[in-house]
Each structure stands twice: as C-alpha cells, then as structure tokens.
Amino acid sequence: MASLGPAVTGEQVPGAEAEPGAAGPPPPSTSSLGPLLPLKREPLYNWQATKASLKERFAFLFNSELLSDVRFVLGKGRGGGGAAGGPQRIPAHRFVLAAGSAVFDAMFNGGMATTSAEIELPDVEPAAFLALLRFLYSDEVQIGPETVMTTLYTAKKYAVPALEAPCVEFLTKHLRADNAFMLLTQARLFDEPQLASLCLDTIDKNTMDAISAEGFTDIDIDTLCAVLERDTLSIRECRLFGAVVRWAEAECQRQQLPMTFGNKQKVLGKALALIRFPLMTIEEFAAGPAQSGILSDREVVNLFLHFTVNPKPRVEYIDRPRCCLRGKECCINRFQQVESRWGYSGTSDRIRFTVNRRISIVGFGLYGSIHGPTDYQVNIQIIEYEKKQTLGQNDTGFSCDGTANTFRVMFKEPIEILPNLCYMACATLKVRVFPSVLPGSGFPLWYKRTEEGGARNTYC
C-alpha cells in the first residue's frame, strides 16, 4: 500500500515565529465533518519537469498531500482500520475524482455538494478505496484474491464501470468448483449476470465438488432455490438432498434456532419443494429423506406409494429429470449371448473404449456368480487413458441371483465422456471365495445421451 504522505499538523500565523520547543496548534478535529480551510503545504519544487506525460503527473499525485484538497477517513470505529491502529486518512483531489466518477462529481459539484475537507466513508475498506483511487489517477488496476470483492463493491458504489470489468474478469479467471457458490452469492448481490451465469455453469458441471465446499452452507435461501430449480445439475438427487440438509442445519445455527426437524423444515421453506424426490430410487429415499424427519408422515407414505404402485399416485414434487440424467438410457453390451464362464481371480476387469458423441456414463452392468445368490463389494472407475486420470469412481456393493443377467452398479454422479478420446472402464470385485462368473472378461456400460441423437454409434 502506498505511503499516505507527510502529516500536516497545523499552520502558523503569517509573520509569527514559534517558540523553540513549543507545540504547534492542534490538528483539525476529525470527528466533525464541517467546512475546513485547505492546509498549507511546503511546495515540492519543479516536480512536473520529471513527468513526461499527463498519466505520469496524475499518478504522482495519487495518495499524496501535494495539491490535495480533500481527505477521506476510512476505518473509523473498526479498531485498527488504519496503519497506526485507528482511522486511516487518504488525501485526494476533487477534480480528479469528479472527472472519473459521476458519484464524486455529484458529491463535490452537485446541488448538495459537500464543502468539508474531510469525508468519512465508514462502509469502504481502505485497500479497496486505494485501488479505486489508483485507477482514477493512473488507469492502473491492482487487485488480488483478498481485495477483489471489496474493490468491485467500491467500483459499483462510485459508478466506475471501467474498474468493475477487470474485477469481474479476475473473478471469472479464478472461478472453481470450491468457490463457485461464494462467487455466485456475490454476483447476485452486485447484479453481475454474466459472472452469475458462469458460476451456475461451473456448479452444473461439478455439482458434487461445489456442494461439498465450505461456501455452500453460507449461501442465502434465494441462491439455494435458484440452484435447486435448475435442470442441469450433475448429481443424484439423494446426495443433493443430503447437502440441502447440511444447509438447513447451518441456517438454524445462523438464526439461533434449536436443531429440530420442524426448524429445519421452516428454514428450508420453498426450497424443500424443489427437491425432486421422485428421481430417487426407493432404496435412496428409504435410507435418506424418509428417515430425515423433514418430510411429514403423509408425504413419506405418498412417495413410497409413488415408488411401488401402478398407476402412480400424484405427488407434489417435481419428477422432471435433471439434464444430466435426461434422455434415453442405453446399454452397450459386448456379448450377444452368454455361452461360457470364467474363473474370477480377484484382479481388475478393464475395457478401453471411445465414443463418437458426448455421453454421460451412469454405471456398469456386472456379471455375478452362477452358483446362486452372492454379495459383492466392488470398486468401479472411469479413467482417461492417455492422462491416466480417474474421472470418477465408486466403492459400493451389489447382489447377484445366480443367473446370467447383468447387475447394475452405478456411479454417484454421471461421468461426462467426450468424443474421440480413449477411456478405460475398470471394475474390481472383492469376494471371500472367488466363484466362477459369467460369461467372459467384460461388462456392459450404461449411459445417458446428452444431446439430440447422441451416441448412436458408441464403440466399445
């Protein structure tokens, strides 16, 4: 941060001489915002000669007492806002500020113009205000991760869109799944629709990482609803429900409410109706929402009926699939018929494959034992072959019934597969006794189309 320049403690009466050792008059009161006469300063001779351009000359005046006619007082009442632990005074020049900001122009030259030599800004951070002044004096942008949000706020407050743009650009470049919700909240607060849209796109593509980040539980109810309304989230509904419950618990703490089922339901309000319970499997619903206490007994019964009977009774919750699970589910099977078996050795089964259209793989179909019902623990993975990068995995279990059928083992979230890249599907079964399995070294892939007519000719 630049120096604030030499402190001016007072001015002598012309022609008078101060007694040796005598203190000068006290500095002007900073508690009053009444009119103050400009302070006399010792001139800096011929400084202009070393500044070849207008930009250099104005940049030299930035944060300097030289020729200044106003001071801004920041950090008052914050207990340490300034360099010496108190209020921080920043000198400026009314003409420069009025030339760069309509708000400053109105402040100094409008019908309600202030004549005060000191102006208090209690809601502006000193670092952000200095970044604003630096830009107005020199067109130089100095922002970083710690100051970008406060600088954006200050640029908007004083109507300097030319500084807003680089702030938004900085945030866009540093947008990640783990800060997407924090930036989304700020983008909505500052009315930055382009940044908000980019945040939502990031959340769509990396939903699980985004909702696992610390910032998710800090969002407001309107932002939560805006996300839950989307058809493009790439996450299974049961995991989304778990994240919403975490948010409700954090909101109860913020509102200092007891952590009861009723209070969780209360703070969720309209957000609860945006959870798409019909998209869950009956097992997912029974293990999570049905036992959460957030739904009423009647709602739980109605949803169980929806899962189990035909025709399905009407429920109040949305049953429209999220985009990641939209479209026809297809199964790519390497075997037209089952004619043989092979002994399982405990090693991983792997298949390399490519696709010619963008798809999302939601799971594998695995063969089981021919010797009757068997329970398996299994790890499934999708690996980008060239980069050796694991795109998704799941440690789970499944049960087979001794038939030649395949048994669905699903990923927690769909995994996006791009055309013309080589991928590896990997499955590792863990059993106490290695029985014979059907039919050979391979398994089908289950996937969802993600575009019109997509993946009709998927090669495995």
Short mmCIF file of C-alpha atoms in Angstrom, two decimals:
data_model
loop_
_atom_site.label_atom_id
_atom_site.label_comp_id
_atom_site.label_asym_id
_atom_site.label_seq_id
_atom_site.Cartn_x
_atom_site.Cartn_y
_atom_site.Cartn_z
CA MET A 1 0.00 0.00 0.00
CA ALA A 2 1.39 3.42 -0.92
CA SER A 3 2.52 5.92 1.70
CA LEU A 4 -0.03 8.42 2.89
CA GLY A 5 2.47 11.30 2.52
CA PRO A 6 3.81 13.69 5.16
CA ALA A 7 1.45 14.52 8.00
CA VAL A 8 0.45 18.16 8.36
CA THR A 9 -0.05 19.13 12.00
CA GLY A 10 -1.14 22.72 11.62
CA GLU A 11 -0.27 26.08 10.11
CA GLN A 12 1.45 29.11 11.61
CA VAL A 13 0.06 32.63 11.57
CA PRO A 14 1.95 34.53 8.83
CA GLY A 15 4.83 36.54 10.26
CA ALA A 16 4.77 34.81 13.63
CA GLU A 17 7.63 32.73 14.93
CA ALA A 18 7.12 29.72 17.09
CA GLU A 19 8.93 29.50 20.37
CA PRO A 20 11.59 26.80 20.43
CA GLY A 21 10.13 23.58 21.72
CA ALA A 22 6.58 24.90 21.69
CA ALA A 23 3.96 22.69 20.20
CA GLY A 24 2.06 23.95 17.20
CA PRO A 25 -1.71 24.33 17.19
CA PRO A 26 -3.69 21.11 17.47
CA PRO A 27 -4.68 19.36 14.21
CA PRO A 28 -8.19 19.91 12.89
CA SER A 29 -10.85 17.78 14.53
CA THR A 30 -11.63 14.62 12.55
CA SER A 31 -14.85 13.97 14.39
CA SER A 32 -16.59 16.88 12.68
CA LEU A 33 -17.42 16.95 9.01
CA GLY A 34 -17.86 20.74 8.92
CA PRO A 35 -16.02 23.02 6.44
CA LEU A 36 -12.28 23.20 6.93
CA LEU A 37 -9.78 25.51 5.22
CA PRO A 38 -7.22 23.82 2.97
CA LEU A 39 -3.99 23.08 4.77
CA LYS A 40 -0.88 24.94 3.67
CA ARG A 41 1.87 22.57 2.48
CA GLU A 42 5.52 23.01 1.71
CA PRO A 43 5.71 23.06 -2.12
CA LEU A 44 7.74 20.43 -3.96
CA TYR A 45 9.68 22.47 -6.49
CA ASN A 46 9.56 21.60 -10.20
CA TRP A 47 8.31 18.03 -9.74
CA GLN A 48 6.44 18.39 -13.03
CA ALA A 49 9.69 18.51 -15.02
CA THR A 50 10.36 14.83 -14.40
CA LYS A 51 6.89 13.69 -15.51
CA ALA A 52 6.71 13.43 -19.29
CA SER A 53 3.02 12.57 -19.66
CA LEU A 54 -0.31 13.54 -18.17
CA LYS A 55 -0.67 9.99 -16.82
CA GLU A 56 2.68 10.23 -15.01
CA ARG A 57 1.78 13.58 -13.48
CA PHE A 58 -1.58 12.41 -12.17
CA ALA A 59 -0.10 9.10 -10.99
CA PHE A 60 2.45 11.13 -8.99
CA LEU A 61 -0.42 12.87 -7.19
CA PHE A 62 -2.07 9.57 -6.21
CA ASN A 63 -2.34 9.22 -2.42
CA SER A 64 -0.26 12.38 -1.96
CA GLU A 65 -0.88 15.52 0.10
CA LEU A 66 0.60 17.55 -2.75
CA LEU A 67 -2.14 19.87 -4.12
CA SER A 68 -4.80 17.78 -2.38
CA ASP A 69 -8.00 19.49 -1.29
CA VAL A 70 -9.92 16.69 0.42
CA ARG A 71 -9.26 13.77 2.74
CA PHE A 72 -11.24 10.59 3.15
CA VAL A 73 -11.41 8.99 6.58
CA LEU A 74 -11.74 5.21 6.49
CA GLY A 75 -11.66 2.52 9.14
CA LYS A 76 -13.32 4.66 11.80
CA GLY A 77 -14.73 2.64 14.67
CA ARG A 78 -13.21 -0.62 13.41
CA GLY A 79 -10.44 -0.81 15.96
CA GLY A 80 -7.37 -0.98 13.81
CA GLY A 81 -8.51 0.06 10.35
CA GLY A 82 -5.53 2.36 9.84
CA ALA A 83 -1.81 1.82 9.83
CA ALA A 84 -1.47 3.11 13.42
CA GLY A 85 -4.48 1.20 14.75
CA GLY A 86 -7.06 3.95 14.15
CA PRO A 87 -8.83 5.72 11.31
CA GLN A 88 -6.91 6.00 8.06
CA ARG A 89 -6.87 9.31 6.18
CA ILE A 90 -6.35 9.23 2.44
CA PRO A 91 -5.67 12.51 0.60
CA ALA A 92 -7.21 13.15 -2.81
CA HIS A 93 -8.02 15.81 -5.39
CA ARG A 94 -11.64 16.71 -6.05
CA PHE A 95 -11.09 17.48 -9.73
CA VAL A 96 -9.50 14.09 -10.48
CA LEU A 97 -12.21 12.19 -8.63
CA ALA A 98 -15.04 14.16 -10.23
CA ALA A 99 -13.56 13.56 -13.68
CA GLY A 100 -13.60 9.79 -13.14
CA SER A 101 -16.81 9.20 -11.21
CA ALA A 102 -20.32 10.62 -11.52
CA VAL A 103 -20.84 9.94 -7.81
CA PHE A 104 -17.81 12.02 -6.81
CA ASP A 105 -18.88 14.70 -9.29
CA ALA A 106 -22.26 14.97 -7.57
CA MET A 107 -20.58 14.87 -4.15
CA PHE A 108 -18.31 17.82 -4.93
CA ASN A 109 -20.23 19.81 -7.55
CA GLY A 110 -23.91 18.88 -7.31
CA GLY A 111 -26.75 20.70 -5.66
CA MET A 112 -25.98 19.05 -2.31
CA ALA A 113 -22.20 19.32 -2.71
CA THR A 114 -20.10 18.99 0.44
CA THR A 115 -17.54 21.62 1.35
CA SER A 116 -15.90 19.52 4.05
CA ALA A 117 -12.17 18.96 3.85
CA GLU A 118 -12.66 15.51 5.45
CA ILE A 119 -15.27 12.99 4.39
CA GLU A 120 -15.97 9.80 6.34
CA LEU A 121 -16.57 6.56 4.44
CA PRO A 122 -17.48 4.01 7.13
CA ASP A 123 -18.54 1.25 4.72
CA VAL A 124 -15.48 1.21 2.43
CA GLU A 125 -12.30 -0.80 3.02
CA PRO A 126 -9.09 1.27 2.82
CA ALA A 127 -7.38 -1.18 0.45
CA ALA A 128 -10.37 -1.16 -1.90
CA PHE A 129 -10.63 2.63 -1.84
CA LEU A 130 -6.94 2.96 -2.63
CA ALA A 131 -7.42 0.55 -5.55
CA LEU A 132 -10.24 2.78 -6.81
CA LEU A 133 -8.16 5.96 -6.48
CA ARG A 134 -5.15 4.32 -8.13
CA PHE A 135 -7.35 3.51 -11.12
CA LEU A 136 -8.83 7.03 -11.29
CA TYR A 137 -5.38 8.63 -11.16
CA SER A 138 -3.42 6.27 -13.40
CA ASP A 139 -5.72 3.69 -15.08
CA GLU A 140 -3.69 1.07 -13.20
CA VAL A 141 -5.59 -1.95 -11.87
CA GLN A 142 -4.23 -3.57 -8.72
CA ILE A 143 -6.47 -6.31 -7.38
CA GLY A 144 -5.86 -9.64 -5.74
CA PRO A 145 -7.82 -12.51 -4.18
CA GLU A 146 -8.13 -10.67 -0.86
CA THR A 147 -9.30 -7.34 -2.28
CA VAL A 148 -11.21 -8.11 -5.48
CA MET A 149 -14.67 -8.37 -3.89
CA THR A 150 -14.33 -5.17 -1.85
CA THR A 151 -12.86 -3.39 -4.88
CA LEU A 152 -15.81 -4.49 -7.01
CA TYR A 153 -18.18 -3.20 -4.34
CA THR A 154 -16.35 0.14 -4.21
CA ALA A 155 -16.26 0.48 -8.01
CA LYS A 156 -20.02 -0.09 -8.14
CA LYS A 157 -20.66 2.29 -5.24
CA TYR A 158 -18.86 5.10 -7.03
CA ALA A 159 -20.07 4.20 -10.54
CA VAL A 160 -16.73 3.33 -12.15
CA PRO A 161 -17.67 0.56 -14.62
CA ALA A 162 -14.20 0.63 -16.18
CA LEU A 163 -12.87 -0.81 -12.90
CA GLU A 164 -15.80 -3.20 -12.44
CA ALA A 165 -14.91 -5.04 -15.66
CA PRO A 166 -11.38 -6.16 -14.63
CA CYS A 167 -12.72 -7.19 -11.21
CA VAL A 168 -15.31 -9.44 -12.85
CA GLU A 169 -12.67 -10.76 -15.26
CA PHE A 170 -10.38 -11.58 -12.33
CA LEU A 171 -13.17 -13.47 -10.57
CA THR A 172 -14.02 -15.35 -13.77
CA LYS A 173 -10.42 -16.49 -14.23
CA HIS A 174 -10.26 -17.74 -10.65
CA LEU A 175 -13.68 -19.42 -10.67
CA ARG A 176 -13.51 -23.02 -9.41
CA ALA A 177 -15.96 -25.55 -8.09
CA ASP A 178 -14.88 -24.91 -4.50
CA ASN A 179 -15.59 -21.15 -4.67
CA ALA A 180 -18.49 -21.17 -7.15
CA PHE A 181 -21.20 -20.74 -4.51
CA MET A 182 -19.37 -17.89 -2.77
CA LEU A 183 -18.89 -16.07 -6.07
CA LEU A 184 -22.48 -16.80 -7.11
CA THR A 185 -23.75 -15.09 -3.96
CA GLN A 186 -21.58 -12.05 -4.65
CA ALA A 187 -22.53 -11.96 -8.33
CA ARG A 188 -26.21 -11.89 -7.42
CA LEU A 189 -25.58 -9.23 -4.77
CA PHE A 190 -23.66 -6.99 -7.20
CA ASP A 191 -26.01 -7.67 -10.11
CA GLU A 192 -23.39 -9.28 -12.34
CA PRO A 193 -25.47 -11.65 -14.50
CA GLN A 194 -22.55 -12.79 -16.66
CA LEU A 195 -20.50 -13.86 -13.64
CA ALA A 196 -23.56 -15.48 -12.06
CA SER A 197 -24.17 -17.49 -15.23
CA LEU A 198 -20.56 -18.72 -15.26
CA CYS A 199 -20.86 -19.71 -11.60
CA LEU A 200 -24.02 -21.70 -12.34
CA ASP A 201 -22.34 -23.43 -15.29
CA THR A 202 -19.46 -24.45 -13.02
CA ILE A 203 -21.91 -25.74 -10.41
CA ASP A 204 -23.77 -27.70 -13.12
CA LYS A 205 -20.61 -29.45 -14.28
CA ASN A 206 -19.06 -30.02 -10.83
CA THR A 207 -22.08 -30.20 -8.58
CA MET A 208 -20.68 -32.64 -6.04
CA ASP A 209 -17.44 -30.69 -5.57
CA ALA A 210 -19.36 -27.41 -5.36
CA ILE A 211 -21.85 -28.51 -2.71
CA SER A 212 -19.06 -30.12 -0.69
CA ALA A 213 -17.21 -26.80 -0.44
CA GLU A 214 -17.45 -24.70 2.70
CA GLY A 215 -19.14 -21.82 0.88
CA PHE A 216 -22.25 -23.85 0.04
CA THR A 217 -23.71 -23.67 3.54
CA ASP A 218 -23.16 -19.88 3.61
CA ILE A 219 -25.48 -19.04 0.70
CA ASP A 220 -28.84 -17.37 1.24
CA ILE A 221 -32.19 -19.07 0.67
CA ASP A 222 -32.80 -17.33 -2.66
CA THR A 223 -29.49 -18.54 -4.06
CA LEU A 224 -30.24 -22.06 -2.81
CA CYS A 225 -33.60 -22.02 -4.58
CA ALA A 226 -32.04 -20.67 -7.77
CA VAL A 227 -29.71 -23.68 -7.83
CA LEU A 228 -32.34 -26.28 -6.90
CA GLU A 229 -34.59 -25.04 -9.72
CA ARG A 230 -32.01 -25.97 -12.34
CA ASP A 231 -32.47 -28.96 -14.62
CA THR A 232 -28.75 -29.17 -15.33
CA LEU A 233 -27.19 -30.27 -12.03
CA SER A 234 -24.91 -33.30 -12.39
CA ILE A 235 -25.69 -35.11 -9.16
CA ARG A 236 -28.02 -37.78 -7.93
CA GLU A 237 -30.97 -36.38 -6.03
CA CYS A 238 -30.26 -38.26 -2.81
CA ARG A 239 -26.85 -36.61 -2.50
CA LEU A 240 -28.34 -33.24 -3.31
CA PHE A 241 -30.87 -33.79 -0.52
CA GLY A 242 -28.04 -34.50 1.93
CA ALA A 243 -26.37 -31.21 1.01
CA VAL A 244 -29.64 -29.32 1.47
CA VAL A 245 -30.00 -30.81 4.96
CA ARG A 246 -26.48 -29.55 5.79
CA TRP A 247 -27.50 -26.09 4.60
CA ALA A 248 -30.63 -26.21 6.79
CA GLU A 249 -28.53 -27.11 9.83
CA ALA A 250 -26.17 -24.19 9.15
CA GLU A 251 -29.13 -21.84 8.69
CA CYS A 252 -30.61 -22.93 12.02
CA GLN A 253 -27.31 -22.01 13.66
CA ARG A 254 -27.27 -18.61 11.94
CA GLN A 255 -30.81 -17.91 13.13
CA GLN A 256 -30.03 -19.36 16.58
CA LEU A 257 -32.84 -21.90 16.30
CA PRO A 258 -32.84 -25.29 18.04
CA MET A 259 -31.75 -28.08 15.69
CA THR A 260 -35.18 -29.72 15.36
CA PHE A 261 -36.86 -31.32 12.36
CA GLY A 262 -39.51 -28.61 12.41
CA ASN A 263 -36.97 -25.79 12.36
CA LYS A 264 -35.04 -27.39 9.51
CA GLN A 265 -38.28 -27.59 7.55
CA LYS A 266 -39.03 -23.98 8.48
CA VAL A 267 -35.72 -22.54 7.28
CA LEU A 268 -35.88 -24.56 4.06
CA GLY A 269 -39.30 -23.17 3.23
CA LYS A 270 -39.89 -23.16 -0.51
CA ALA A 271 -36.55 -24.90 -1.17
CA LEU A 272 -37.94 -28.21 0.11
CA ALA A 273 -40.48 -28.34 -2.72
CA LEU A 274 -37.66 -28.03 -5.27
CA ILE A 275 -36.02 -31.32 -4.27
CA ARG A 276 -37.02 -33.97 -6.81
CA PHE A 277 -37.74 -36.92 -4.55
CA PRO A 278 -39.38 -38.97 -7.36
CA LEU A 279 -35.99 -39.15 -9.11
CA MET A 280 -34.55 -41.21 -6.25
CA THR A 281 -34.64 -44.97 -6.09
CA ILE A 282 -36.83 -46.41 -3.36
CA GLU A 283 -33.67 -47.51 -1.54
CA GLU A 284 -32.20 -44.00 -1.67
CA PHE A 285 -35.45 -42.48 -0.44
CA ALA A 286 -35.81 -45.01 2.38
CA ALA A 287 -32.22 -44.52 3.58
CA GLY A 288 -32.32 -40.71 3.50
CA PRO A 289 -35.40 -38.49 3.21
CA ALA A 290 -37.82 -40.99 4.74
CA GLN A 291 -35.76 -41.03 7.95
CA SER A 292 -34.76 -37.36 7.99
CA GLY A 293 -37.85 -36.11 9.83
CA ILE A 294 -38.09 -33.16 7.46
CA LEU A 295 -40.97 -34.68 5.49
CA SER A 296 -44.34 -35.26 7.08
CA ASP A 297 -45.61 -38.82 7.57
CA ARG A 298 -48.20 -38.25 4.86
CA GLU A 299 -45.55 -37.08 2.39
CA VAL A 300 -43.39 -40.11 3.15
CA VAL A 301 -46.30 -42.50 2.59
CA ASN A 302 -47.32 -40.82 -0.66
CA LEU A 303 -43.78 -41.01 -2.00
CA PHE A 304 -43.45 -44.68 -1.06
CA LEU A 305 -46.70 -45.32 -2.93
CA HIS A 306 -45.29 -43.42 -5.87
CA PHE A 307 -42.29 -45.74 -5.92
CA THR A 308 -44.18 -49.01 -5.51
CA VAL A 309 -47.65 -48.98 -7.09
CA ASN A 310 -49.14 -48.53 -10.54
CA PRO A 311 -50.73 -46.33 -11.58
CA LYS A 312 -48.54 -43.99 -9.56
CA PRO A 313 -50.41 -41.52 -7.34
CA ARG A 314 -49.78 -37.84 -7.92
CA VAL A 315 -47.14 -36.24 -5.70
CA GLU A 316 -46.42 -32.57 -5.11
CA TYR A 317 -42.75 -32.85 -6.01
CA ILE A 318 -41.14 -32.33 -9.41
CA ASP A 319 -40.39 -35.54 -11.29
CA ARG A 320 -38.67 -33.93 -14.28
CA PRO A 321 -35.17 -35.40 -14.67
CA ARG A 322 -32.13 -33.23 -14.28
CA CYS A 323 -30.33 -32.65 -17.56
CA CYS A 324 -27.51 -34.99 -16.66
CA LEU A 325 -30.00 -37.86 -16.48
CA ARG A 326 -32.24 -36.77 -19.33
CA GLY A 327 -32.68 -38.80 -22.46
CA LYS A 328 -32.95 -42.45 -23.25
CA GLU A 329 -30.84 -44.79 -21.16
CA CYS A 330 -28.83 -47.14 -23.35
CA CYS A 331 -26.71 -50.18 -22.60
CA ILE A 332 -23.64 -51.08 -24.64
CA ASN A 333 -23.09 -54.84 -24.30
CA ARG A 334 -20.07 -56.66 -25.69
CA PHE A 335 -21.84 -60.03 -25.75
CA GLN A 336 -24.84 -61.01 -27.83
CA GLN A 337 -25.33 -64.19 -25.84
CA VAL A 338 -23.86 -65.95 -22.83
CA GLU A 339 -22.26 -69.29 -23.66
CA SER A 340 -19.28 -69.70 -21.34
CA ARG A 341 -17.91 -68.83 -17.94
CA TRP A 342 -14.54 -67.98 -16.48
CA GLY A 343 -12.84 -68.16 -13.11
CA TYR A 344 -12.52 -64.88 -11.26
CA SER A 345 -9.01 -64.29 -9.88
CA GLY A 346 -9.50 -61.09 -7.91
CA THR A 347 -7.84 -58.81 -10.45
CA SER A 348 -9.48 -55.83 -12.10
CA ASP A 349 -11.51 -56.15 -15.30
CA ARG A 350 -10.77 -53.36 -17.77
CA ILE A 351 -12.17 -52.27 -21.11
CA ARG A 352 -10.82 -49.47 -23.28
CA PHE A 353 -13.39 -47.59 -25.31
CA THR A 354 -14.10 -44.44 -27.31
CA VAL A 355 -17.32 -42.71 -28.32
CA ASN A 356 -18.20 -40.54 -31.31
CA ARG A 357 -20.71 -38.35 -29.43
CA ARG A 358 -20.70 -36.75 -25.99
CA ILE A 359 -22.37 -39.04 -23.45
CA SER A 360 -22.59 -39.45 -19.69
CA ILE A 361 -21.86 -42.85 -18.20
CA VAL A 362 -24.03 -43.56 -15.18
CA GLY A 363 -22.83 -47.06 -14.30
CA PHE A 364 -21.77 -50.56 -15.32
CA GLY A 365 -23.59 -53.83 -15.64
CA LEU A 366 -21.58 -56.59 -13.90
CA TYR A 367 -21.88 -60.35 -14.11
CA GLY A 368 -22.08 -62.41 -10.95
CA SER A 369 -21.71 -65.98 -9.76
CA ILE A 370 -23.52 -68.91 -11.38
CA HIS A 371 -23.63 -70.72 -8.03
CA GLY A 372 -26.53 -68.86 -6.54
CA PRO A 373 -27.08 -65.55 -4.77
CA THR A 374 -23.82 -63.80 -3.86
CA ASP A 375 -22.97 -60.44 -2.33
CA TYR A 376 -20.05 -58.46 -3.74
CA GLN A 377 -18.05 -55.41 -2.80
CA VAL A 378 -16.91 -53.63 -5.95
CA ASN A 379 -14.88 -50.61 -6.98
CA ILE A 380 -15.80 -49.12 -10.35
CA GLN A 381 -13.79 -46.45 -12.16
CA ILE A 382 -13.66 -44.45 -15.38
CA ILE A 383 -10.11 -43.42 -16.32
CA GLU A 384 -8.98 -41.11 -19.12
CA TYR A 385 -6.45 -43.42 -20.70
CA GLU A 386 -3.81 -41.02 -22.02
CA LYS A 387 -3.66 -38.84 -18.91
CA LYS A 388 -4.13 -41.77 -16.50
CA GLN A 389 -6.65 -39.53 -14.73
CA THR A 390 -9.52 -41.04 -12.75
CA LEU A 391 -12.67 -39.16 -13.74
CA GLY A 392 -14.98 -40.92 -11.33
CA GLN A 393 -15.22 -43.94 -9.08
CA ASN A 394 -17.48 -45.58 -6.55
CA ASP A 395 -16.93 -48.16 -3.84
CA THR A 396 -20.20 -49.95 -3.42
CA GLY A 397 -21.82 -53.35 -3.39
CA PHE A 398 -24.28 -55.43 -5.37
CA SER A 399 -26.00 -58.76 -5.12
CA CYS A 400 -26.40 -61.30 -7.92
CA ASP A 401 -29.01 -64.04 -8.08
CA GLY A 402 -27.05 -66.76 -9.87
CA THR A 403 -28.45 -66.01 -13.33
CA ALA A 404 -26.64 -64.88 -16.46
CA ASN A 405 -28.09 -61.39 -16.15
CA THR A 406 -26.01 -58.30 -15.55
CA PHE A 407 -26.50 -56.32 -12.36
CA ARG A 408 -26.46 -52.54 -12.32
CA VAL A 409 -23.69 -50.84 -10.36
CA MET A 410 -23.96 -47.06 -10.58
CA PHE A 411 -21.63 -44.12 -10.11
CA LYS A 412 -22.59 -41.48 -7.58
CA GLU A 413 -22.79 -38.90 -10.37
CA PRO A 414 -22.82 -39.28 -14.16
CA ILE A 415 -19.38 -39.03 -15.76
CA GLU A 416 -19.03 -36.97 -18.93
CA ILE A 417 -17.34 -38.80 -21.81
CA LEU A 418 -16.08 -36.74 -24.74
CA PRO A 419 -15.80 -37.96 -28.34
CA ASN A 420 -12.58 -39.29 -29.86
CA LEU A 421 -10.76 -39.74 -26.56
CA CYS A 422 -9.70 -43.10 -25.16
CA TYR A 423 -11.15 -44.11 -21.80
CA MET A 424 -10.83 -47.16 -19.58
CA ALA A 425 -13.70 -48.73 -17.67
CA CYS A 426 -12.45 -50.65 -14.65
CA ALA A 427 -14.24 -52.90 -12.14
CA THR A 428 -12.65 -54.72 -9.20
CA LEU A 429 -14.79 -57.23 -7.27
CA LYS A 430 -13.94 -58.23 -3.72
CA VAL A 431 -15.29 -61.57 -2.51
CA ARG A 432 -14.19 -64.08 0.12
CA VAL A 433 -14.34 -67.02 -2.28
CA PHE A 434 -13.75 -66.44 -5.97
CA PRO A 435 -16.57 -68.23 -7.77
CA SER A 436 -16.91 -68.70 -11.48
CA VAL A 437 -18.61 -65.80 -13.20
CA LEU A 438 -20.37 -65.34 -16.49
CA PRO A 439 -19.56 -65.01 -19.28
CA GLY A 440 -16.12 -63.59 -20.07
CA SER A 441 -13.80 -60.72 -19.37
CA GLY A 442 -16.15 -57.80 -19.86
CA PHE A 443 -19.20 -55.87 -18.78
CA PRO A 444 -21.71 -53.53 -20.39
CA LEU A 445 -21.73 -49.78 -19.98
CA TRP A 446 -24.88 -47.91 -19.07
CA TYR A 447 -25.06 -44.37 -20.28
CA LYS A 448 -27.40 -41.48 -20.97
CA ARG A 449 -27.46 -39.47 -24.16
CA THR A 450 -26.61 -35.86 -23.55
CA GLU A 451 -27.54 -34.39 -26.91
CA GLU A 452 -30.12 -34.96 -29.59
CA GLY A 453 -29.46 -38.29 -31.27
CA GLY A 454 -26.19 -38.63 -29.40
CA ALA A 455 -24.07 -41.77 -29.10
CA ARG A 456 -25.95 -43.96 -31.54
CA ASN A 457 -22.67 -45.46 -32.67
CA THR A 458 -20.68 -45.80 -29.49
CA TYR A 459 -17.75 -48.15 -29.88
CA CYS A 460 -16.56 -50.33 -27.01
#
